[in-house]
Amino acid sequence: YVLEAMKQLVEEFPQLIYLIVGDGLEEGPLRKLAGAYGLEDKVHFLGRKSGKEVARYMALCDIFVLPSWDEAFGVVYLEAMAQGKPVIGCLGEGIEDIVNPGIDGFLVHPRDAGELKDTINTLLQDEKMRVQVGKEAQKKVLKKFTWAQVAEELEKIYYSA
């Protein structure tokens, strides 16, 4: 769905590059689809990376997009938010419990390339919003998802029993 959105977005944003970190069974079909859409020079498959390398790529990106519709909760969203990046995930998935849409990230309907394209387009066109949403995302992670915060919440649960 990201590739389908990219197919339309590159017309308005010819400098747009999509980095895919990781590997797996979908890589072959995604490479084929990128070729069919004429996106070979716009989509870069980086393969499996170490945590340190992933953090480096997160720091480089402008937007983190993972519209997975079968994800209980991906820590990778928090990693992107910690880097001050606006994230785009799917409604009805684990990230929905974390993201406050339009404030510290965005949620789209699963399998909706049009809505995904529109959301990415909005973020690419409005740098001020993109930066503000990223800052709010980072604040949320630092406030609620550090190890100290998690330990404090677990302690509250433990002592309330």
Tab-separated table of C-alpha atoms in Angstrom:
chain	number	residue	atom	x	y	z
A	1	TYR	CA	0.000	0.000	0.000
A	2	VAL	CA	2.924	2.320	0.610
A	3	LEU	CA	4.239	1.521	-2.868
A	4	GLU	CA	0.841	2.250	-4.359
A	5	ALA	CA	0.803	5.586	-2.534
A	6	MET	CA	4.389	6.283	-3.652
A	7	LYS	CA	3.424	5.711	-7.265
A	8	GLN	CA	1.221	8.797	-7.043
A	9	LEU	CA	3.326	10.847	-4.626
A	10	VAL	CA	6.505	10.859	-6.735
A	11	GLU	CA	4.716	12.907	-9.372
A	12	GLU	CA	4.446	15.817	-6.939
A	13	PHE	CA	7.551	14.965	-4.892
A	14	PRO	CA	10.172	13.662	-7.350
A	15	GLN	CA	12.838	13.716	-4.607
A	16	LEU	CA	10.837	11.241	-2.480
A	17	ILE	CA	12.748	8.123	-1.404
A	18	TYR	CA	11.290	5.148	0.466
A	19	LEU	CA	13.681	3.101	2.598
A	20	ILE	CA	12.594	-0.368	3.633
A	21	VAL	CA	14.606	-1.805	6.515
A	22	GLY	CA	14.267	-5.510	7.237
A	23	ASP	CA	13.879	-8.655	5.263
A	24	GLY	CA	11.407	-11.446	4.929
A	25	LEU	CA	9.056	-13.245	2.603
A	26	GLU	CA	7.489	-10.047	1.252
A	27	GLU	CA	10.727	-8.589	-0.087
A	28	GLY	CA	10.571	-10.415	-3.436
A	29	PRO	CA	6.973	-9.438	-4.210
A	30	LEU	CA	7.627	-5.849	-3.046
A	31	ARG	CA	10.676	-5.567	-5.320
A	32	LYS	CA	8.590	-6.824	-8.208
A	33	LEU	CA	5.818	-4.344	-7.428
A	34	ALA	CA	8.289	-1.455	-7.129
A	35	GLY	CA	9.555	-2.389	-10.594
A	36	ALA	CA	6.049	-2.618	-12.024
A	37	TYR	CA	5.306	0.875	-10.659
A	38	GLY	CA	8.578	2.272	-12.050
A	39	LEU	CA	9.901	3.004	-8.571
A	40	GLU	CA	13.197	1.106	-8.740
A	41	ASP	CA	15.214	4.276	-8.136
A	42	LYS	CA	12.834	5.523	-5.403
A	43	VAL	CA	12.532	2.410	-3.229
A	44	HIS	CA	15.621	1.067	-1.487
A	45	PHE	CA	15.573	-2.332	0.192
A	46	LEU	CA	18.209	-2.132	2.923
A	47	GLY	CA	17.823	-5.605	4.419
A	48	ARG	CA	18.211	-6.543	8.064
A	49	LYS	CA	20.040	-3.928	10.147
A	50	SER	CA	21.361	-3.763	13.692
A	51	GLY	CA	19.502	-1.683	16.269
A	52	LYS	CA	22.136	1.029	15.997
A	53	GLU	CA	21.779	1.136	12.195
A	54	VAL	CA	17.980	1.246	12.445
A	55	ALA	CA	18.260	4.220	14.806
A	56	ARG	CA	20.501	5.962	12.269
A	57	TYR	CA	17.951	5.465	9.490
A	58	MET	CA	15.172	6.656	11.790
A	59	ALA	CA	17.116	9.833	12.457
A	60	LEU	CA	17.458	10.411	8.693
A	61	CYS	CA	13.813	9.935	7.762
A	62	ASP	CA	11.122	12.606	7.687
A	63	ILE	CA	8.139	10.284	8.217
A	64	PHE	CA	7.865	6.740	9.556
A	65	VAL	CA	5.226	4.698	7.750
A	66	LEU	CA	4.158	1.201	8.799
A	67	PRO	CA	0.526	0.668	7.829
A	68	SER	CA	0.466	-2.889	9.128
A	69	TRP	CA	-2.982	-4.341	9.699
A	70	ASP	CA	-1.727	-7.378	11.580
A	71	GLU	CA	0.455	-5.866	14.300
A	72	ALA	CA	-0.432	-6.261	17.967
A	73	PHE	CA	2.063	-3.556	18.889
A	74	GLY	CA	5.268	-2.648	17.116
A	75	VAL	CA	7.996	-1.162	19.282
A	76	VAL	CA	9.411	0.293	16.070
A	77	TYR	CA	6.698	2.975	16.191
A	78	LEU	CA	7.980	4.093	19.601
A	79	GLU	CA	11.538	4.056	18.286
A	80	ALA	CA	10.518	6.400	15.459
A	81	MET	CA	8.548	8.621	17.828
A	82	ALA	CA	11.554	8.777	20.182
A	83	GLN	CA	13.538	10.142	17.229
A	84	GLY	CA	10.930	12.899	16.810
A	85	LYS	CA	9.330	11.445	13.705
A	86	PRO	CA	5.636	11.525	12.886
A	87	VAL	CA	4.383	7.967	12.506
A	88	ILE	CA	1.610	6.584	10.338
A	89	GLY	CA	-0.019	3.345	11.463
A	90	CYS	CA	-3.378	1.640	11.029
A	91	LEU	CA	-6.637	2.066	12.863
A	92	GLY	CA	-7.703	-0.983	14.820
A	93	GLU	CA	-4.149	-2.123	15.536
A	94	GLY	CA	-1.917	-1.900	18.610
A	95	ILE	CA	-0.507	1.492	17.672
A	96	GLU	CA	-4.017	2.934	17.960
A	97	ASP	CA	-3.619	2.759	21.756
A	98	ILE	CA	-0.542	4.993	21.570
A	99	VAL	CA	-1.123	7.534	18.794
A	100	ASN	CA	-3.362	10.555	19.268
A	101	PRO	CA	-4.208	11.221	15.588
A	102	GLY	CA	-3.082	14.575	14.277
A	103	ILE	CA	-1.271	15.347	17.537
A	104	ASP	CA	1.622	12.874	17.766
A	105	GLY	CA	1.035	10.649	14.742
A	106	PHE	CA	-1.576	9.507	12.259
A	107	LEU	CA	-3.800	6.480	11.784
A	108	VAL	CA	-5.242	5.330	8.474
A	109	HIS	CA	-7.701	2.610	7.584
A	110	PRO	CA	-6.038	-0.715	6.780
A	111	ARG	CA	-5.446	-1.456	3.095
A	112	ASP	CA	-6.419	2.089	2.033
A	113	ALA	CA	-3.652	3.360	-0.262
A	114	GLY	CA	-5.628	6.519	-1.048
A	115	GLU	CA	-5.929	7.577	2.584
A	116	LEU	CA	-2.296	6.652	3.159
A	117	LYS	CA	-1.233	8.760	0.160
A	118	ASP	CA	-3.280	11.717	1.389
A	119	THR	CA	-1.762	11.500	4.876
A	120	ILE	CA	1.807	11.279	3.571
A	121	ASN	CA	1.046	14.103	1.130
A	122	THR	CA	-0.190	16.337	3.947
A	123	LEU	CA	2.967	15.708	5.968
A	124	LEU	CA	5.249	16.306	2.991
A	125	GLN	CA	3.519	19.565	2.112
A	126	ASP	CA	3.383	20.934	5.654
A	127	GLU	CA	6.847	20.858	7.193
A	128	LYS	CA	5.707	22.870	10.211
A	129	MET	CA	3.027	20.285	11.025
A	130	ARG	CA	5.416	17.404	10.356
A	131	VAL	CA	7.976	18.822	12.776
A	132	GLN	CA	5.348	19.665	15.420
A	133	VAL	CA	3.787	16.191	15.291
A	134	GLY	CA	7.280	14.691	15.572
A	135	LYS	CA	8.044	16.839	18.627
A	136	GLU	CA	4.785	15.786	20.291
A	137	ALA	CA	5.549	12.147	19.500
A	138	GLN	CA	8.961	12.474	21.098
A	139	LYS	CA	7.491	14.164	24.187
A	140	LYS	CA	4.992	11.325	24.580
A	141	VAL	CA	7.679	8.651	24.420
A	142	LEU	CA	9.902	10.486	26.900
A	143	LYS	CA	6.970	10.996	29.259
A	144	LYS	CA	5.332	7.557	29.090
A	145	PHE	CA	7.649	4.968	27.566
A	146	THR	CA	11.061	5.202	29.190
A	147	TRP	CA	12.224	2.261	31.279
A	148	ALA	CA	11.764	4.394	34.388
A	149	GLN	CA	8.142	5.143	33.466
A	150	VAL	CA	7.388	1.512	32.670
A	151	ALA	CA	8.924	0.415	35.987
A	152	GLU	CA	6.873	3.029	37.851
A	153	GLU	CA	3.652	1.821	36.226
A	154	LEU	CA	4.480	-1.809	37.008
A	155	GLU	CA	5.207	-0.847	40.601
A	156	LYS	CA	1.777	0.832	40.866
A	157	ILE	CA	0.092	-2.295	39.533
A	158	TYR	CA	2.091	-4.531	41.850
A	159	TYR	CA	1.264	-2.538	44.988
A	160	SER	CA	-2.397	-2.044	44.095
A	161	ALA	CA	-3.040	-5.808	44.158
